[in-house]
Coordinates of C-alpha atoms in Angstrom, one line a residue:
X7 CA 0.0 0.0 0.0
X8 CA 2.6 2.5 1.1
X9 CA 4.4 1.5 -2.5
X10 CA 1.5 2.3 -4.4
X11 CA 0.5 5.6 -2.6
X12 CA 4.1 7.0 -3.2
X13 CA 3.8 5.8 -6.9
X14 CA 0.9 8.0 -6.7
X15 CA 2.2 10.6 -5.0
X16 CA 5.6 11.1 -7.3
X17 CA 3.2 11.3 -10.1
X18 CA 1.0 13.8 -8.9
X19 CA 3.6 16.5 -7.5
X20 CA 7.0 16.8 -6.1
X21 CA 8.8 15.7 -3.6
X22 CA 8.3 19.1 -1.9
X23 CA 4.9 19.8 -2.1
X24 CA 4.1 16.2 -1.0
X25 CA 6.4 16.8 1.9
X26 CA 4.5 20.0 3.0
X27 CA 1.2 18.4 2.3
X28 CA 1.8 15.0 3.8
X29 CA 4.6 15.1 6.0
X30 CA 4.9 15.6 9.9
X31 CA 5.4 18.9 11.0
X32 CA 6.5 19.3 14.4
X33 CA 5.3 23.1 15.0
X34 CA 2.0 22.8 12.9
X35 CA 0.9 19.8 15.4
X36 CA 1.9 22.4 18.4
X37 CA -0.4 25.2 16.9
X38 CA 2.8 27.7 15.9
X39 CA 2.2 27.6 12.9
X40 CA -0.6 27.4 10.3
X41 CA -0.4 25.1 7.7
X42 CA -4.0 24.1 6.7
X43 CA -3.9 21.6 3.8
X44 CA -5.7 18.2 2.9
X45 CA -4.3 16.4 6.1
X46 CA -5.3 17.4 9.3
X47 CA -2.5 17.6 11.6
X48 CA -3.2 15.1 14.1
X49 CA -3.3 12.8 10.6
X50 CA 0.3 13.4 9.3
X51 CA 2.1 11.0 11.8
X52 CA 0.2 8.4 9.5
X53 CA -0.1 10.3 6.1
X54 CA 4.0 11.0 6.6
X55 CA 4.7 7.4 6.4
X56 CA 3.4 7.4 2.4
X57 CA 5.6 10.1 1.2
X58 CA 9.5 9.4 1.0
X59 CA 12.5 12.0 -0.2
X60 CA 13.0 9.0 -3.4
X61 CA 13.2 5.8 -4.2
X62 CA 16.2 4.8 -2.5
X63 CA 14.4 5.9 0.7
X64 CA 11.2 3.8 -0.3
X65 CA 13.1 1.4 -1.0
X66 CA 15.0 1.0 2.7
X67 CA 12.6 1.5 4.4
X68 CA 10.1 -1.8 2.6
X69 CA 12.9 -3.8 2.5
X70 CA 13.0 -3.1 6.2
X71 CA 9.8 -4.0 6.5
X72 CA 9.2 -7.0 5.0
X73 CA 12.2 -8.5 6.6
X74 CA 11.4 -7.8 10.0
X75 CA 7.6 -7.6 9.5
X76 CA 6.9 -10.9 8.0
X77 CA 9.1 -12.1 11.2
X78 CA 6.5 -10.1 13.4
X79 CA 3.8 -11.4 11.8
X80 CA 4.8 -15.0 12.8
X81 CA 5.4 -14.2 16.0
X82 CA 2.8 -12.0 17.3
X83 CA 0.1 -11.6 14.6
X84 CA -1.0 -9.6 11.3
X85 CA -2.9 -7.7 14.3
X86 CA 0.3 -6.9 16.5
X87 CA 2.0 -5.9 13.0
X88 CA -0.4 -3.2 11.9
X89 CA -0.6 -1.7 15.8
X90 CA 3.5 -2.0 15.7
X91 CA 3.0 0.3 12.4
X92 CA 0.6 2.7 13.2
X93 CA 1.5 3.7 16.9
X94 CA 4.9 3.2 15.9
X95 CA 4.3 6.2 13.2
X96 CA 2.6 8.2 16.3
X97 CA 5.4 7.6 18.2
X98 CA 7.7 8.7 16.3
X99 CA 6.3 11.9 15.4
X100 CA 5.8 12.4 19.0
X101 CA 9.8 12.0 19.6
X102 CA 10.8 14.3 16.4
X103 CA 8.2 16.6 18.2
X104 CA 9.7 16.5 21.7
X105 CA 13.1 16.8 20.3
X106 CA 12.4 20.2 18.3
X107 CA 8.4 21.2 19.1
X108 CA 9.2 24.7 16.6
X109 CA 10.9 23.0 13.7
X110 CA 9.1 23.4 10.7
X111 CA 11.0 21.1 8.6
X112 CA 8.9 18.2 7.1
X113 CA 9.2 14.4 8.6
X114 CA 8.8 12.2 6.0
X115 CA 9.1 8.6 5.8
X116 CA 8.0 5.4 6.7
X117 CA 11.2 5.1 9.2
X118 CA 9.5 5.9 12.3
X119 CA 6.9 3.2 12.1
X120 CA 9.4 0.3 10.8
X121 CA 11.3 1.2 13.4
X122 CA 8.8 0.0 16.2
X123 CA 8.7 -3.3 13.9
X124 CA 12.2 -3.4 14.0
X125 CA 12.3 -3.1 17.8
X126 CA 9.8 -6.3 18.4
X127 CA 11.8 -7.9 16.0
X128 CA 14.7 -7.6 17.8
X129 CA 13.0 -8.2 21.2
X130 CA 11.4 -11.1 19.8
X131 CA 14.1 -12.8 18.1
X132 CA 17.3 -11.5 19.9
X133 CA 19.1 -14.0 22.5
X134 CA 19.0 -12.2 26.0
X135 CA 22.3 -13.2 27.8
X136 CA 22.0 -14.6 31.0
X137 CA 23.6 -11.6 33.6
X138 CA 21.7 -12.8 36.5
X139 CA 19.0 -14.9 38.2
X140 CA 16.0 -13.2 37.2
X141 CA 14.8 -13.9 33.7
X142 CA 12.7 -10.7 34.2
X143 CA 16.0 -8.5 34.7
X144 CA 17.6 -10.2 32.1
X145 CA 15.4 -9.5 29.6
X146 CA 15.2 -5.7 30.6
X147 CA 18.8 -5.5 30.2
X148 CA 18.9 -6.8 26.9
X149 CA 16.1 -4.4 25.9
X150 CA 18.1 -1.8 27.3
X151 CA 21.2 -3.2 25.3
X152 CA 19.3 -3.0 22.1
X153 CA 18.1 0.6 22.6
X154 CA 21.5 1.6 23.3
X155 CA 22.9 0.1 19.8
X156 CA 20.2 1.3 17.9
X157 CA 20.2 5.1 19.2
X158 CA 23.7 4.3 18.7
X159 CA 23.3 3.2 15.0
X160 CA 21.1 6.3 14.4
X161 CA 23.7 9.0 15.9
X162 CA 26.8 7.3 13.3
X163 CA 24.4 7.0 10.2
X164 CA 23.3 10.9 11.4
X165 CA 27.1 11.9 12.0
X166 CA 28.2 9.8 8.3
X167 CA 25.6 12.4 7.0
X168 CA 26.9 15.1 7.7
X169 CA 25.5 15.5 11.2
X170 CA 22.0 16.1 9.8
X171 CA 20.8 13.7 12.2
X172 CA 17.6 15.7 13.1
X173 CA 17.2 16.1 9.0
X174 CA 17.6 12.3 8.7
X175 CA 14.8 12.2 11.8
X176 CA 16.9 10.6 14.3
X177 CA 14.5 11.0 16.9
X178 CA 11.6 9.4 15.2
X179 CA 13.5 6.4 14.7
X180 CA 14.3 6.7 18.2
X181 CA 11.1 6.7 19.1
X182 CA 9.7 3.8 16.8
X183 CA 12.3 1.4 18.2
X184 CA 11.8 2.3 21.9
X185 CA 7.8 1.6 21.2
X186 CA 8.3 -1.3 19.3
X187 CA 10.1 -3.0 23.0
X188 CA 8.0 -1.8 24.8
X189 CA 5.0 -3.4 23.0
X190 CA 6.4 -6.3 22.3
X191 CA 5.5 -8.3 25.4
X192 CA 2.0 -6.6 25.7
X193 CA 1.5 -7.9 22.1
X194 CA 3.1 -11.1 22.1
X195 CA 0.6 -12.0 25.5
X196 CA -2.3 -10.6 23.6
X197 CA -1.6 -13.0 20.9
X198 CA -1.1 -15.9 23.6
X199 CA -3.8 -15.1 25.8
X200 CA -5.8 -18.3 25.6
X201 CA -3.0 -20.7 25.4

């Protein structure tokens, strides 16, 4: 779907002008600026995921998906997977947001929301290493292990950029990953429940 609505969108207009229209804007959701358009603002966490800077982008970011998403899918439902993508857009906006409530530079992308996939993925399938007695501890700490490497990830692929990590929308992915562990439990018992 997100393939086919870009393939519309790069049709229809530019990269630009679907950014404005589309995208995530962080000071248009806080009221400072005014920015009516098709998309209410409260819509563009989701509308933001269907427009992307190119191909390459588009590209990344399904290829991302599908890998860890049909991994998801088997492990915590087609359910879990669409919740995983939708909060996990919301989320993400709501990081890039908290990071810079003024900026007025358009998120686009469906980064944010793999993300959170990426983060049950990695929950789900990642091998916590027994530190100490408590399974419940252990597991923390290797959710807390993979936050760390993934924030880490996002600051070097920001800093190989140029340091545009904000323009590359380091937060959102951020902010997608950290939702993604934290619903992956929730999501995985959900599934489970009348086992």
């Amino acid at each position: 779907m997100t393939v086919l609505c870009w393939l519309l969108l790069s049709t229809l207009m530019n990269v630009d002008d679907a950014a404005l229209t589309f995208g995530f804007i962080p000071a248009r959701l806080g009221g400072l600026v005014d920015n009516p358009g098709l998309v209410p603002a409260f819509l563009t966490p989701l509308t933001a995921t269907i427009a992307h800077g190119g191909a390459l982008h588009l590209l990344i970011n399904m290829v991302m998906l599908v890998w860890c998403g049909t991994w998801v899918e088997r492990g915590l439902g087609a359910r879990a997977l669409l919740i995983l993508y939708g909060v996990g857009a919301y989320a993400a906006a709501l990081a890039q947001w908290a990071v810079d409530p003024a900026s007025v530079v358009p998120m686009i992308g469906a980064s944010g929301a793999v993300s959170a996939v990426v983060g049950a993925f990695a929950l789900s399938y990642g091998q916590p290493k027994r530190l100490v007695a408590s399974p419940g501890i252990n597991r923390a700490l290797n959710a807390l292990w993979l936050l760390v490497a993934w924030v880490a990830l996002q600051l070097m692929t920001g800093w190989a950029a140029g340091m545009q990590g904000v323009l590359l929308a380091t937060p959102a992915h951020v902010g997608g990953f950290l939702l993604g562990l934290v619903l992956q439990r929730p999501l995985l018992l959900w599934r489970y429940r009348g086992a």
